[in-house]
Amino acid sequence: MKKLLSLLLVAVMVLSLAACGQQGPAASGDEPYKAALLLNGTLGDKSFFDSANEGLEKLRD
């Protein structure tokens, strides 16, 4: 009985996830997008913030 209930619960969860899928046409990728980098430190000390900033600069170019 527990296995049947577990299987039913899994089936309901899978169906609920499938129902949340995208319904419209997918984005074409031609639209520009915006990205922001929020820091709680400083740049220039060769830390993670610097590598994240370099990645955003490469993305911009």
PDB file of C-alpha atoms in Angstrom:
ATOM      1  CA  MET A   1       0.000   0.000   0.000  1.00  0.00           C
ATOM      2  CA  LYS A   2       2.848   2.396   0.834  1.00  0.00           C
ATOM      3  CA  LYS A   3       4.501   1.737  -2.528  1.00  0.00           C
ATOM      4  CA  LEU A   4       1.284   2.501  -4.370  1.00  0.00           C
ATOM      5  CA  LEU A   5       0.814   5.717  -2.436  1.00  0.00           C
ATOM      6  CA  SER A   6       4.438   6.702  -3.073  1.00  0.00           C
ATOM      7  CA  LEU A   7       4.083   5.995  -6.786  1.00  0.00           C
ATOM      8  CA  LEU A   8       0.891   8.036  -6.940  1.00  0.00           C
ATOM      9  CA  LEU A   9       2.558  10.921  -5.130  1.00  0.00           C
ATOM     10  CA  VAL A  10       5.523  10.846  -7.516  1.00  0.00           C
ATOM     11  CA  ALA A  11       3.173  10.822 -10.512  1.00  0.00           C
ATOM     12  CA  VAL A  12       1.283  13.836  -9.170  1.00  0.00           C
ATOM     13  CA  MET A  13       4.536  15.706  -8.558  1.00  0.00           C
ATOM     14  CA  VAL A  14       5.809  14.979 -12.076  1.00  0.00           C
ATOM     15  CA  LEU A  15       2.543  16.106 -13.628  1.00  0.00           C
ATOM     16  CA  SER A  16       2.520  19.291 -11.568  1.00  0.00           C
ATOM     17  CA  LEU A  17       6.041  20.124 -12.762  1.00  0.00           C
ATOM     18  CA  ALA A  18       5.077  19.424 -16.366  1.00  0.00           C
ATOM     19  CA  ALA A  19       2.093  21.748 -16.012  1.00  0.00           C
ATOM     20  CA  CYS A  20       4.441  24.605 -15.076  1.00  0.00           C
ATOM     21  CA  GLY A  21       6.295  24.409 -18.388  1.00  0.00           C
ATOM     22  CA  GLN A  22       6.673  27.287 -20.802  1.00  0.00           C
ATOM     23  CA  GLN A  23       3.570  27.731 -22.935  1.00  0.00           C
ATOM     24  CA  GLY A  24       4.523  30.509 -25.360  1.00  0.00           C
ATOM     25  CA  PRO A  25       7.145  30.765 -28.055  1.00  0.00           C
ATOM     26  CA  ALA A  26      10.715  30.646 -26.847  1.00  0.00           C
ATOM     27  CA  ALA A  27      12.783  33.812 -26.797  1.00  0.00           C
ATOM     28  CA  SER A  28      14.684  34.342 -30.018  1.00  0.00           C
ATOM     29  CA  GLY A  29      17.798  35.652 -28.292  1.00  0.00           C
ATOM     30  CA  ASP A  30      17.912  38.802 -30.411  1.00  0.00           C
ATOM     31  CA  GLU A  31      16.706  41.103 -27.666  1.00  0.00           C
ATOM     32  CA  PRO A  32      19.385  42.895 -25.647  1.00  0.00           C
ATOM     33  CA  TYR A  33      19.567  42.087 -21.976  1.00  0.00           C
ATOM     34  CA  LYS A  34      20.892  43.833 -18.922  1.00  0.00           C
ATOM     35  CA  ALA A  35      23.297  42.465 -16.349  1.00  0.00           C
ATOM     36  CA  ALA A  36      24.478  43.991 -13.099  1.00  0.00           C
ATOM     37  CA  LEU A  37      27.303  43.222 -10.710  1.00  0.00           C
ATOM     38  CA  LEU A  38      26.664  44.120  -7.090  1.00  0.00           C
ATOM     39  CA  LEU A  39      29.737  44.170  -4.873  1.00  0.00           C
ATOM     40  CA  ASN A  40      30.136  44.357  -1.146  1.00  0.00           C
ATOM     41  CA  GLY A  41      33.887  44.853  -1.521  1.00  0.00           C
ATOM     42  CA  THR A  42      36.336  46.571  -3.830  1.00  0.00           C
ATOM     43  CA  LEU A  43      37.849  45.835  -7.213  1.00  0.00           C
ATOM     44  CA  GLY A  44      41.576  45.618  -7.835  1.00  0.00           C
ATOM     45  CA  ASP A  45      42.634  43.067  -5.226  1.00  0.00           C
ATOM     46  CA  LYS A  46      42.526  40.098  -7.660  1.00  0.00           C
ATOM     47  CA  SER A  47      39.662  38.432  -5.813  1.00  0.00           C
ATOM     48  CA  PHE A  48      36.409  36.853  -6.956  1.00  0.00           C
ATOM     49  CA  PHE A  49      34.968  40.303  -7.562  1.00  0.00           C
ATOM     50  CA  ASP A  50      37.675  41.044 -10.136  1.00  0.00           C
ATOM     51  CA  SER A  51      37.054  37.811 -12.039  1.00  0.00           C
ATOM     52  CA  ALA A  52      33.304  38.450 -12.032  1.00  0.00           C
ATOM     53  CA  ASN A  53      33.902  41.965 -13.338  1.00  0.00           C
ATOM     54  CA  GLU A  54      36.170  40.626 -16.109  1.00  0.00           C
ATOM     55  CA  GLY A  55      33.462  38.153 -17.097  1.00  0.00           C
ATOM     56  CA  LEU A  56      30.889  40.927 -17.380  1.00  0.00           C
ATOM     57  CA  GLU A  57      33.275  43.024 -19.452  1.00  0.00           C
ATOM     58  CA  LYS A  58      33.834  40.090 -21.832  1.00  0.00           C
ATOM     59  CA  LEU A  59      30.089  39.610 -22.066  1.00  0.00           C
ATOM     60  CA  ARG A  60      29.626  43.276 -22.912  1.00  0.00           C
ATOM     61  CA  ASP A  61      32.172  43.120 -25.742  1.00  0.00           C
TER      62      ASP A  61
END
